[in-house]
XYZ file of C-alpha atoms in Angstrom:
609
model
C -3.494 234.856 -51.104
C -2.101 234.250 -54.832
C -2.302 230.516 -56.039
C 0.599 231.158 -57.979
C 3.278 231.158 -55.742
C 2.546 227.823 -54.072
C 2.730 226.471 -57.771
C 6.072 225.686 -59.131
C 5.910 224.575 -62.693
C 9.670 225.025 -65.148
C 9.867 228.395 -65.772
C 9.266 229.935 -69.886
C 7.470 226.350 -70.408
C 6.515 225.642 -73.938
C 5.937 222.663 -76.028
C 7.382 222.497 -80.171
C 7.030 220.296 -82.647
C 8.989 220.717 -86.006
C 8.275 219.279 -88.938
C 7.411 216.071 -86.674
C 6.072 212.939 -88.153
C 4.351 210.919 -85.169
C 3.562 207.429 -84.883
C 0.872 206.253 -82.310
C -0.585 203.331 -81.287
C -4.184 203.105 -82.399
C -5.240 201.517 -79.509
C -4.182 204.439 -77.324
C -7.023 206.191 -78.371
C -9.441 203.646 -77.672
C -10.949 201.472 -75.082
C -10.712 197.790 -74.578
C -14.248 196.595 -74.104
C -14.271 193.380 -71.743
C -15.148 191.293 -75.056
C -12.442 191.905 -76.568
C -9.465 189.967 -76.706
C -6.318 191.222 -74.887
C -4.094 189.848 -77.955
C -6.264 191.324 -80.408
C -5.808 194.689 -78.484
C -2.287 194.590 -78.083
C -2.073 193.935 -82.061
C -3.690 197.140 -83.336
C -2.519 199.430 -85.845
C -0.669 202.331 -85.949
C -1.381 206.041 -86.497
C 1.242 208.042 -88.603
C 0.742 212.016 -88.216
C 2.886 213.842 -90.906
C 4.731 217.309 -90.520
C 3.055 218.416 -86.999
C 4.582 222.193 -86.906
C 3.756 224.325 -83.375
C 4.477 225.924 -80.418
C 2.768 226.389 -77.457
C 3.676 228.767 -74.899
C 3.314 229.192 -70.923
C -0.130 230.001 -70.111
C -2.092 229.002 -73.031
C -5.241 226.803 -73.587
C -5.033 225.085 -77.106
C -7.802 223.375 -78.404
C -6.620 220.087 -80.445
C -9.104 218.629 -83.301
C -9.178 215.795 -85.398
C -9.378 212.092 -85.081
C -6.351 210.887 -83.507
C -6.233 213.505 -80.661
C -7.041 210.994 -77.751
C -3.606 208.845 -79.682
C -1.401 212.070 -79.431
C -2.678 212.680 -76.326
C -1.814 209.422 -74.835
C 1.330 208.973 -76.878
C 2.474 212.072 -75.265
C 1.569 211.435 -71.627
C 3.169 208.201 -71.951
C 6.493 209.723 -74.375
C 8.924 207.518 -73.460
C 6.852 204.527 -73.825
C 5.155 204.833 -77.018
C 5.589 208.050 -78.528
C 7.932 207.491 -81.982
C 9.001 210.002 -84.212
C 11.599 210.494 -87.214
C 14.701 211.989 -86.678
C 14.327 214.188 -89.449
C 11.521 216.175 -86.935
C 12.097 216.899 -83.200
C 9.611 217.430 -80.261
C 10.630 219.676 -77.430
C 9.395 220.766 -74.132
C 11.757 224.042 -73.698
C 14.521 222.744 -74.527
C 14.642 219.488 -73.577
C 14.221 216.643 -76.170
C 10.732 215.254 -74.771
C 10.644 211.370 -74.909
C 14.648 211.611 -72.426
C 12.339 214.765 -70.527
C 9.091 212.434 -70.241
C 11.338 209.726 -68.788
C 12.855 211.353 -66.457
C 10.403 213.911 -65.166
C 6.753 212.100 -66.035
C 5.393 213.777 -63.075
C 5.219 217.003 -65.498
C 3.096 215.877 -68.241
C -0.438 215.287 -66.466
C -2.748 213.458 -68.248
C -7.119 214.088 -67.478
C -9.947 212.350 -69.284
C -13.669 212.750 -68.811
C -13.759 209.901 -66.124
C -14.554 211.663 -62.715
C -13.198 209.423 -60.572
C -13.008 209.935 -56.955
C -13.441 207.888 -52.971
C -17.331 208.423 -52.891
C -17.324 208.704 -49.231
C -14.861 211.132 -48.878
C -15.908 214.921 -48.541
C -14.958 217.547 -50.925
C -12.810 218.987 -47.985
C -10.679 215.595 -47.506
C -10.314 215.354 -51.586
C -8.721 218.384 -51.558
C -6.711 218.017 -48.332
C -5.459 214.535 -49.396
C -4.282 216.118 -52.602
C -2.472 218.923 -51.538
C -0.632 216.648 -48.860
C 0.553 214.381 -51.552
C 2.065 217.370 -53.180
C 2.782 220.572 -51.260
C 5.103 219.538 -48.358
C 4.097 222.985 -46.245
C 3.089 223.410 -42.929
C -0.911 222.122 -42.049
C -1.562 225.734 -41.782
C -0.502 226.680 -45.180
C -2.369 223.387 -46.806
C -5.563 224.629 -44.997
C -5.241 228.411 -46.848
C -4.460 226.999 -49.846
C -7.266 224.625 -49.697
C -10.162 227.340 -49.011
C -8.641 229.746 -51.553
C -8.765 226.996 -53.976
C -12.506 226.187 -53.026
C -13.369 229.493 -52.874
C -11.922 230.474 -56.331
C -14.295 227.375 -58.047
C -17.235 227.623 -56.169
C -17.311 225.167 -53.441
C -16.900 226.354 -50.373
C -20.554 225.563 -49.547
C -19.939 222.433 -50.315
C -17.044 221.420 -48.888
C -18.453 218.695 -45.862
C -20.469 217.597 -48.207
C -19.517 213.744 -50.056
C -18.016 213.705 -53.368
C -20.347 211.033 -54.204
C -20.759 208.757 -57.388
C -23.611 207.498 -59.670
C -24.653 205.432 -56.797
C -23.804 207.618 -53.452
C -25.548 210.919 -53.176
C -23.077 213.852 -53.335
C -22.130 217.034 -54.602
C -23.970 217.533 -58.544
C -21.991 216.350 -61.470
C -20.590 219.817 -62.417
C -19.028 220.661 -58.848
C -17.556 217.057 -59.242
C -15.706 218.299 -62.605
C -14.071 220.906 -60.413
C -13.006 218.568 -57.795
C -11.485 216.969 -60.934
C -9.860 220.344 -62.338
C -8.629 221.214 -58.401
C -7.009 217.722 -58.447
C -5.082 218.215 -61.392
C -4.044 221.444 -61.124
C -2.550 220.106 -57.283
C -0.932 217.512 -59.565
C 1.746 220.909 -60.040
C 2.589 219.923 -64.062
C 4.146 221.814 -66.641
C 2.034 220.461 -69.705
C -1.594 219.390 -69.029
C -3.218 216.813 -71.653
C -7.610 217.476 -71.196
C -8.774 214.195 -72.910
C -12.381 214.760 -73.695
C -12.880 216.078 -70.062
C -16.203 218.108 -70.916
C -17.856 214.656 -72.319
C -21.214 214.563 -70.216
C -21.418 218.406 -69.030
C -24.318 220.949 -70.455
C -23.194 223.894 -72.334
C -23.058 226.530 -68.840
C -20.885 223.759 -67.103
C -18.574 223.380 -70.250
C -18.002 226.978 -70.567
C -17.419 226.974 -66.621
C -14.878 224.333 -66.845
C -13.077 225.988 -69.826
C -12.512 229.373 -67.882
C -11.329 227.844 -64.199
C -9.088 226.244 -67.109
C -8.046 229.224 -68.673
C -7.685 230.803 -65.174
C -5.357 228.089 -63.426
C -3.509 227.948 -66.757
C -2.513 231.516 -66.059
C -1.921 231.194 -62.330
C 0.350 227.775 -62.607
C 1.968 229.242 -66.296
C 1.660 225.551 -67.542
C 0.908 224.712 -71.397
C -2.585 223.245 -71.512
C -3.893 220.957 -74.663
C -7.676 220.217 -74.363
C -9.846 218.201 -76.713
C -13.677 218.988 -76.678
C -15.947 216.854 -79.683
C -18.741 219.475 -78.967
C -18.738 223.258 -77.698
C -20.479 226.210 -78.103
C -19.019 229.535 -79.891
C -18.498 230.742 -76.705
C -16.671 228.400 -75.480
C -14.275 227.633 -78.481
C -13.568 231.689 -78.364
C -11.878 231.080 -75.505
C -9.024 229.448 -76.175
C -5.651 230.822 -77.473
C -4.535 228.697 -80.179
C -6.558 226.086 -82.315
C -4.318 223.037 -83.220
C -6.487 220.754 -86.516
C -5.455 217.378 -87.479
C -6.953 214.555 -89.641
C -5.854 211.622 -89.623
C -2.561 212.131 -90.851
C -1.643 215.541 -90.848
C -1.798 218.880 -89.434
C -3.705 220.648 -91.764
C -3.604 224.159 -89.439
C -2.193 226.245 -85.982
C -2.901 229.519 -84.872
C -5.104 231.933 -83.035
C -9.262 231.282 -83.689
C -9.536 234.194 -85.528
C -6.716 232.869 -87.843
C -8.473 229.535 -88.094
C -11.994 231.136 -89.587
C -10.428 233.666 -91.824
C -8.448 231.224 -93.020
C -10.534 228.421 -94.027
C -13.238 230.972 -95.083
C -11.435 233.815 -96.858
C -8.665 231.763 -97.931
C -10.151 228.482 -98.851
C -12.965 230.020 -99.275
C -14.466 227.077 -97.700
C -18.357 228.530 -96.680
C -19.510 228.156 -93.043
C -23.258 227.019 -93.370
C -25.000 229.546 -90.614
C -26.993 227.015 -88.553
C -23.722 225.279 -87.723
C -21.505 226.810 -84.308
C -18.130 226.930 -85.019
C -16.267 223.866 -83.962
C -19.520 221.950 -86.127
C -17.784 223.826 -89.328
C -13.778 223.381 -88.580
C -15.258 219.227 -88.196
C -16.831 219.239 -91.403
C -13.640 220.773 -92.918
C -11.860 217.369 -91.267
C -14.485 215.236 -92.674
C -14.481 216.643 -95.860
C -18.375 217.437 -95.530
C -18.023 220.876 -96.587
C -18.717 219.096 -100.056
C -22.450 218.904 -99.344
C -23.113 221.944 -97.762
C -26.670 223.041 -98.198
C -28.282 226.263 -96.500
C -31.798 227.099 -95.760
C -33.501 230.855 -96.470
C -35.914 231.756 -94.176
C -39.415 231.417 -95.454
C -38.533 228.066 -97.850
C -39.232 224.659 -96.812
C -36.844 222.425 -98.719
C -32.707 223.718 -98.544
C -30.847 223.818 -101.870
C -26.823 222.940 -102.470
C -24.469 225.856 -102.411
C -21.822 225.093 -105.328
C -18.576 224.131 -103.892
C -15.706 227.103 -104.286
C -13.016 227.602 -107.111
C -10.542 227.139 -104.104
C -12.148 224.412 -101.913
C -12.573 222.048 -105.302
C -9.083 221.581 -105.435
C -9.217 219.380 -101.802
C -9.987 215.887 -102.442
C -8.529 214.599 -99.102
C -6.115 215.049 -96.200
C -2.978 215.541 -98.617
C -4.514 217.978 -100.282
C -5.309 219.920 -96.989
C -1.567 219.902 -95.729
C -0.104 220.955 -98.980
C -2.662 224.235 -99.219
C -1.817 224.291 -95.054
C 2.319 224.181 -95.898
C 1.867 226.853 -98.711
C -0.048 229.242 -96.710
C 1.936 232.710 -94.413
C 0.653 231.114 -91.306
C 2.940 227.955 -91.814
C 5.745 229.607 -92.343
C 5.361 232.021 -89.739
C 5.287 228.998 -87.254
C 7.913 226.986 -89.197
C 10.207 229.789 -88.930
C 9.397 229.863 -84.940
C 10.009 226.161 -84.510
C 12.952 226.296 -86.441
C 14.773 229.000 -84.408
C 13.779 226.929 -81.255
C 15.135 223.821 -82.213
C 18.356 225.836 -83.490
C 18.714 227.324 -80.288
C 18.946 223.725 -78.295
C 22.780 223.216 -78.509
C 23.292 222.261 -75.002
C 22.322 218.526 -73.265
C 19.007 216.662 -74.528
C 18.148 217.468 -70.746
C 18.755 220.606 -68.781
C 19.757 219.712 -65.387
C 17.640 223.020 -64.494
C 14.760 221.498 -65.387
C 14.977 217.740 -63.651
C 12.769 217.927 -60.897
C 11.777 214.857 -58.069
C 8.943 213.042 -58.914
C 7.439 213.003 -55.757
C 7.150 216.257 -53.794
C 7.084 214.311 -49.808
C 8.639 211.167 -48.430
C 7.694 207.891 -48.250
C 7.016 208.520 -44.466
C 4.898 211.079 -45.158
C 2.648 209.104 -48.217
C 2.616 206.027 -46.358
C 0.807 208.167 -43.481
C -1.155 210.145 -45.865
C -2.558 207.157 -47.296
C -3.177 205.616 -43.995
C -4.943 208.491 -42.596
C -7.688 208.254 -45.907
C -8.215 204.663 -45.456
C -9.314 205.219 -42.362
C -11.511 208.108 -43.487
C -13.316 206.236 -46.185
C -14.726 203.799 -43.687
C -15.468 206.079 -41.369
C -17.741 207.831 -44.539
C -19.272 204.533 -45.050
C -21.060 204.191 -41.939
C -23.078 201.988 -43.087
C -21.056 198.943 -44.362
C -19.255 199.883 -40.917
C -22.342 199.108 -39.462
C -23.199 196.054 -41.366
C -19.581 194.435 -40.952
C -20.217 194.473 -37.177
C -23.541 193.686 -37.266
C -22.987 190.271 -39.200
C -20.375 189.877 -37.148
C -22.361 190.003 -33.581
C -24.728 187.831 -35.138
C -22.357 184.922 -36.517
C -20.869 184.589 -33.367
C -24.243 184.706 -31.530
C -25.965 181.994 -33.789
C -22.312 179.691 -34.021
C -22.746 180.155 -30.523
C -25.712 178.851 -29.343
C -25.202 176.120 -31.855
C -22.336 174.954 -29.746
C -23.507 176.310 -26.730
C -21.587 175.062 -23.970
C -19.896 172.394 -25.299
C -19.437 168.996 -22.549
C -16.056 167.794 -21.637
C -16.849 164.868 -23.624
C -15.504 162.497 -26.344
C -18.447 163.922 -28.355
C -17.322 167.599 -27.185
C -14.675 166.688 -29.214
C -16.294 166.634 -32.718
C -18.052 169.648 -32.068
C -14.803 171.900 -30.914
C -13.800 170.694 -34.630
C -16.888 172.093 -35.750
C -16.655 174.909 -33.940
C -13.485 175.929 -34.976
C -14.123 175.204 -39.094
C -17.076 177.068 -38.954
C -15.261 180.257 -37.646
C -12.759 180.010 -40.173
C -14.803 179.471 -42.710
C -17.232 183.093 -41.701
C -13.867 184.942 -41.958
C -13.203 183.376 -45.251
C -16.601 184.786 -46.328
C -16.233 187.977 -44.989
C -12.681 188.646 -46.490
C -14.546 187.703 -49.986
C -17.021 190.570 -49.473
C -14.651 193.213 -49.849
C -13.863 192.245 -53.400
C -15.823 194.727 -54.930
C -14.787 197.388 -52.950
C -11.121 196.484 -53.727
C -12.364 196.891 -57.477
C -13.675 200.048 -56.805
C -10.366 201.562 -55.149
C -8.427 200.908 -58.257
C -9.218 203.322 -60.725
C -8.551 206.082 -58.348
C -5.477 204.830 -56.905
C -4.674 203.846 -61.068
C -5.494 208.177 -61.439
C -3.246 209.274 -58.049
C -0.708 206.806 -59.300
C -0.683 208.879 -62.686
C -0.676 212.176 -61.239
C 2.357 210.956 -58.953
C 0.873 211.414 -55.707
C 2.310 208.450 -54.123
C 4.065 205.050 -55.177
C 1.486 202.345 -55.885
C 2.868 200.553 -53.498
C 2.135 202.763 -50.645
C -1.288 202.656 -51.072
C -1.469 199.063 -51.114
C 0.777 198.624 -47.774
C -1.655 201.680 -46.275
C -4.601 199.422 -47.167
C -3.257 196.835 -45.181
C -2.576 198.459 -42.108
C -5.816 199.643 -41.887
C -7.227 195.814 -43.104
C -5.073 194.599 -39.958
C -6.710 197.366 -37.892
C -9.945 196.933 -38.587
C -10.359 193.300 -39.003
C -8.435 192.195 -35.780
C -11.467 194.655 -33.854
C -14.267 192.228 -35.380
C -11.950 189.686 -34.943
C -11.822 190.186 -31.201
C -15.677 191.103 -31.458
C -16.117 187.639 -32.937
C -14.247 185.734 -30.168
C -15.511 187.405 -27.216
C -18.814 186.204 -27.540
C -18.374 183.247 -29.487
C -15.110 181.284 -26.763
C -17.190 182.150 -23.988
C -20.926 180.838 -25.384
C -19.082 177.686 -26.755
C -17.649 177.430 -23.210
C -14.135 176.827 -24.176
C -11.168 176.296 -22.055
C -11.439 179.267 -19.756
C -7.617 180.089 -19.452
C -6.346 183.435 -20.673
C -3.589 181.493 -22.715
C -5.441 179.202 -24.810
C -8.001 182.455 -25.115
C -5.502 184.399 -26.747
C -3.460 182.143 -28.963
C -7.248 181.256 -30.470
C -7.492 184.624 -31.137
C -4.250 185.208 -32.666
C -4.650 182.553 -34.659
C -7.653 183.506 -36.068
C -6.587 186.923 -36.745
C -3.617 185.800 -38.495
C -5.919 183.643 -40.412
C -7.792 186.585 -41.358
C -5.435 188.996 -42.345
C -3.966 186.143 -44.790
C -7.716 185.883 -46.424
C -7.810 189.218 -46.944
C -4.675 189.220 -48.388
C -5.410 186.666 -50.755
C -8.683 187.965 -52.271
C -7.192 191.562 -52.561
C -4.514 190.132 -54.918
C -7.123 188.577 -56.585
C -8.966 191.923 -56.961
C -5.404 193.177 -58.250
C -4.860 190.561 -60.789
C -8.102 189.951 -61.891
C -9.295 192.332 -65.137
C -12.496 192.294 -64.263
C -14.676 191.398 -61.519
C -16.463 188.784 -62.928
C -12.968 187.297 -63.307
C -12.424 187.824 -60.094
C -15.456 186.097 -58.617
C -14.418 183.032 -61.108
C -10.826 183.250 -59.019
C -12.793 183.297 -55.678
C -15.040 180.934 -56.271
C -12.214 178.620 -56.839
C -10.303 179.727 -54.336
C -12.984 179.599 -51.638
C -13.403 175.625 -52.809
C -9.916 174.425 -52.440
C -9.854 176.560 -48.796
C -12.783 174.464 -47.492
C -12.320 170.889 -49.501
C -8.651 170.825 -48.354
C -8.977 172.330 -44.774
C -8.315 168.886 -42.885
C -11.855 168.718 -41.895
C -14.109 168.104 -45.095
C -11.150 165.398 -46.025
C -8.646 163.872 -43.170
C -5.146 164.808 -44.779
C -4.553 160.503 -44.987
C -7.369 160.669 -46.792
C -6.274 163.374 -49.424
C -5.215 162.592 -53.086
C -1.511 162.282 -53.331
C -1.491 164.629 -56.690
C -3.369 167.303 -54.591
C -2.485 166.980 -50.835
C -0.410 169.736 -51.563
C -3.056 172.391 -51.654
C -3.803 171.589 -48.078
C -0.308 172.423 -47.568
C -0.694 176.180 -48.994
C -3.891 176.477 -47.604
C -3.763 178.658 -44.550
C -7.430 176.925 -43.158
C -5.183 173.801 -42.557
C -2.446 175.564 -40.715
C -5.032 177.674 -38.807
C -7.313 174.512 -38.405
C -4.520 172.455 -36.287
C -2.991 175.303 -34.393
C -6.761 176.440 -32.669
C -7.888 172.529 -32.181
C -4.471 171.614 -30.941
C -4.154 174.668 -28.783
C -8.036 173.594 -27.180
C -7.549 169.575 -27.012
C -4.260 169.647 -26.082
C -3.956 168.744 -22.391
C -8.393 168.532 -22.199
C -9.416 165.526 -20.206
C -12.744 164.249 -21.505
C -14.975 161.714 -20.764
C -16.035 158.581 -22.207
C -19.246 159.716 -23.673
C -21.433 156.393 -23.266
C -22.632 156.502 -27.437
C -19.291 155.916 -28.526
C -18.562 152.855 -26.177
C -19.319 149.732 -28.198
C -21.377 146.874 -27.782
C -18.850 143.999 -27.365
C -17.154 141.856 -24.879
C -16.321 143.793 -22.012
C -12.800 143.268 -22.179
C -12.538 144.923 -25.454
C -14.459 147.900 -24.425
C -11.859 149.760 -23.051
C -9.716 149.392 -25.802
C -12.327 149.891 -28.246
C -13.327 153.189 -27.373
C -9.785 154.777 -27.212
C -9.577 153.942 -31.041
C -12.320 155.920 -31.588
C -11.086 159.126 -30.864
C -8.033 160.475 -32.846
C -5.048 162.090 -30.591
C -6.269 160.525 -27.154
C -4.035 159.290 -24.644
C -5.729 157.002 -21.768
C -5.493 158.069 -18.518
């Protein structure tokens, strides 16, 4: 079976700049540490990148140096966001102008970093499945083909039950994890593909490995790949197609490798020291440290400086790059390319041909999609399964014999209250404990969101579904054993609405801390949020403090505060209609005639019979 034909990118793809002068953001190409302030982020500088002059065609893997390649890479995947440019230039994909394209077809410009992110208990096989299903509306029979032939063709098919695993869950090795990460961009079905750093962390074998399933799926899907690598072998950088150099603000060369070295060396006559690889000398060219070049001879001890060139002592900086790069055939052999392209756009900005739908299946289809892995990731985690309904059995067992069959008594009373606080107030807790793992989802929801698998919205509605699934199960769990130990009314009524209560109760706590998990930036924010949270639910409750008793200025928290609600509904479902009995330690020590009257007061709610 051929790859290629289940993969649909535009046809003649191709990416020019002419003459473009780009700015970025600088903090595109960075990374907000927690520390840092969110104002101070949002008010960093901006990169300017003069004259960028290329073309890159269907099928080819260019390798991008320089500085501000993380910016460009960014400011391309998100165009019509932050990319700027002057009108005097013009960037193109085809021939479509490519901030109007980026808008209205993001779903072709797929962005990767070196972050392998993935569900850790999900298995190589339902990675691959889930992707594919997100983006190739075909038959189940077709999606299970394509998935083997793509396993096959990188080298996991031994693998394929096996978990994807993370730093802290054992799973597949950190190389076969890149290619889970390659597989699930490639599914992603782009046109341009952005490689951010992507071999960061990988030895030299698994760097070249990645490179040529590149090169290879490049081919097959006929998309325009851009890759960025800060440190590769000779090997490796031989691979690619084109070479693309910038400093910090300009081009200073495009072409083929070959190009690149003679070039710099012959031309510039720039001299490559011979203990350095290849990409080691083009980044000493961008850092000007071609100035200190020293070589060692075999045999001597201590190096000695190599004079710099006639040629290379006229570059001083960046400017001085560009202008020998504008002056030199190999400009104006791609100047005169980009040129003709742009001259040849006379139609629309956008070429209806080219507008594709964002997302390749329904919402039916990603809602169910998304359902069906939630449900798979828990079943991979056996063991928080496990440890859910363990806790679970046990609460109700220990809340039970606490209140072990509770007397039809005034006293009785005070303990259904009890009772029923304490069992909100375990779900409460257990909601809170799936914080982190609501933390952990993001990033690779954030990554599916980016390569347009679904809406985000879909995931977060799937989520819930399978909260409301799984939660009403211990919920029931919970009240089996605990109604019946606590020897509550035995009527199949008041049974049920306490348990429907208490799921509703449930599902709004989970709710509530998963928007906090949303919200929050980081966890420890979150906890802070929770913490707070988790006070104001049991303080204002209406059983720490009697609502008379409440402040005025902040009664109305026990008004939002879904304990209160839940609180009166399960005690006023129980005590409604319960005839109890005088307990004798609440009947005072008085006059007799005052006795009966006495002891009515003391109990909120009754009515003598």
């Amino acid at each position: 079976m051929s790859l290629s034909k289940y993969f649909n990118p535009i046809p003649d793809a191709s990416v020019t700049f002419d003459g473009t002068t780009v700015q970025l953001e600088e903090s595109l190409g960075t990374v907000r540490n927690d520390e840092e302030s969110l104002s101070d982020f949002e008010n960093a500088g901006h990169l300017e990148i003069c004259d960028i002059t290329f073309r890159a065609n269907e099928g080819e893997v260019v390798l991008v140096l320089g500085n501000p390649t993380s910016a460009l890479f960014k400011g391309l995947f998100h165009g019509h966001k932050n990319l700027r440019y002057s009108p005097e230039g013009s960037i193109r994909f085809k021939d479509n102008e490519f901030k109007q394209y980026a808008a209205k077809c993001p779903h072709q410009i797929i962005y990767n970093n070196e972050q392998d992110i993935h569900f850790p208990y999900l298995t190589v096989e339902q990675t691959i499945d889930f992707a594919l299903s997100c983006k190739f509306h075909v038959s189940k029979q077709e999606r299970i083909e394509m998935r083997d032939e793509l396993l096959k063709e990188f080298g996991l098919s031994h693998v394929k039950k096996t978990y994807v695993g993370n730093d802290y869950v054992r799973g597949v090795s950190g190389g076969e994890r890149k290619r889970i990460s390659i597989i699930e961009t490639f599914i992603a079905n782009g046109s341009v593909y952005l490689w951010d750093n992507s071999t960061k962390g990988l030895d030299s074998a698994t760097a070249l490995e990645f490179l040529s399933i590149t090169q290879k799926m490049a081919r097959a899907t006929r998309s325009v790949n851009f890759v960025k690598i800060s440190q590769a072998s000779d090997k490796i950088v031989n691979k690619f197609d084109k070479i693309l150099m910038l400093s910090d603000s300009y081009q200073v060369f495009y072409g083929t490798m070959g190009e690149c070295l003679s070039y710099f060396h012959d031309t510039l006559q720039i001299k490559k020291n011979p203990n350095d690889c290849i990409i080691e000398y083009l980044t000493s060219i961008l850092n000007f440290k071609f100035k200190e070049i020293s070589n060692s001879i075999v045999g001597l001890d201590a190096p000695f400086p190599v004079s710099k060139p006639k040629q290379a002592s006229n570059i001083n900086n960046e400017a001085d790059l560009h202008t020998l790069w504008v002056q030199s055939p190999c400009y104006k052999h791609w100047k005169a390319i980009t040129s003709k392209t742009i001259q040849e756009c006379v139609g629309p900005d956008i070429n209806p041909d080219d507008v594709s739908p964002v997302f390749s299946i329904p919402l039916k289809l990603q809602l169910k999609t998304c359902t069906i892995r939630a449900f798979q990731r828990i079943i991979g985690d056996r063991n928080y399964l496990i440890s859910q309904f363990v806790s679970v059995v046990v609460q109700s067992l220990v809340i039970g014999s606490l209140f072990y069959n509770i007397p039809l008594t005034t006293i009785g009373s005070f303990s259904r209250g009890s009772l029923t606080f304490f069992s909100i107030l375990f779900f409460t807790f257990l909601s809170l404990a799936d914080m982190p793992a609501s933390f952990q989802r993001q990033p690779v929801v954030r990554k599916h969101v980016q390569l347009h698998f679904y809406f985000n919205w879909v995931e977060t509605l799937a989520t819930t579904f399978f909260d409301c699934f799984s939660k009403f199960l211990l919920v029931v769990v919970f009240t089996i054993i605990l109604y019946f130990l606590a020897h509550l009314q035995y009527n199949a009524a008041r049974f049920f609405i306490f348990l429907l209560f208490l799921s509703i109760y449930n599902f709004c706590m989970v709710s509530l801390f998963a928007l906090t998990a949303l919200i929050a930036p980081t966890l420890s924010v979150a906890n802070l949020l929770a913490g707070i949270l988790l006070l104001a639910i049991a303080m204002y409750a209406s059983y720490v403090i009697y609502m008379k008793d409440m402040h005025p200025w902040f009664i109305w928290i026990a008004y939002l505060n879904p304990a209160m609600f839940a609180m009166e509904a399960i005690l006023s479902n129980e005590l409604f209609n319960l005839k109890l009995d005088c307990h004798e330690s609440i009947i005072p020590r008085a006059n007799p005639i005052t006795i009966f009257h006495s002891a009515i007061k003391l109990v909120l709610g009754k009515v003598p019979l």
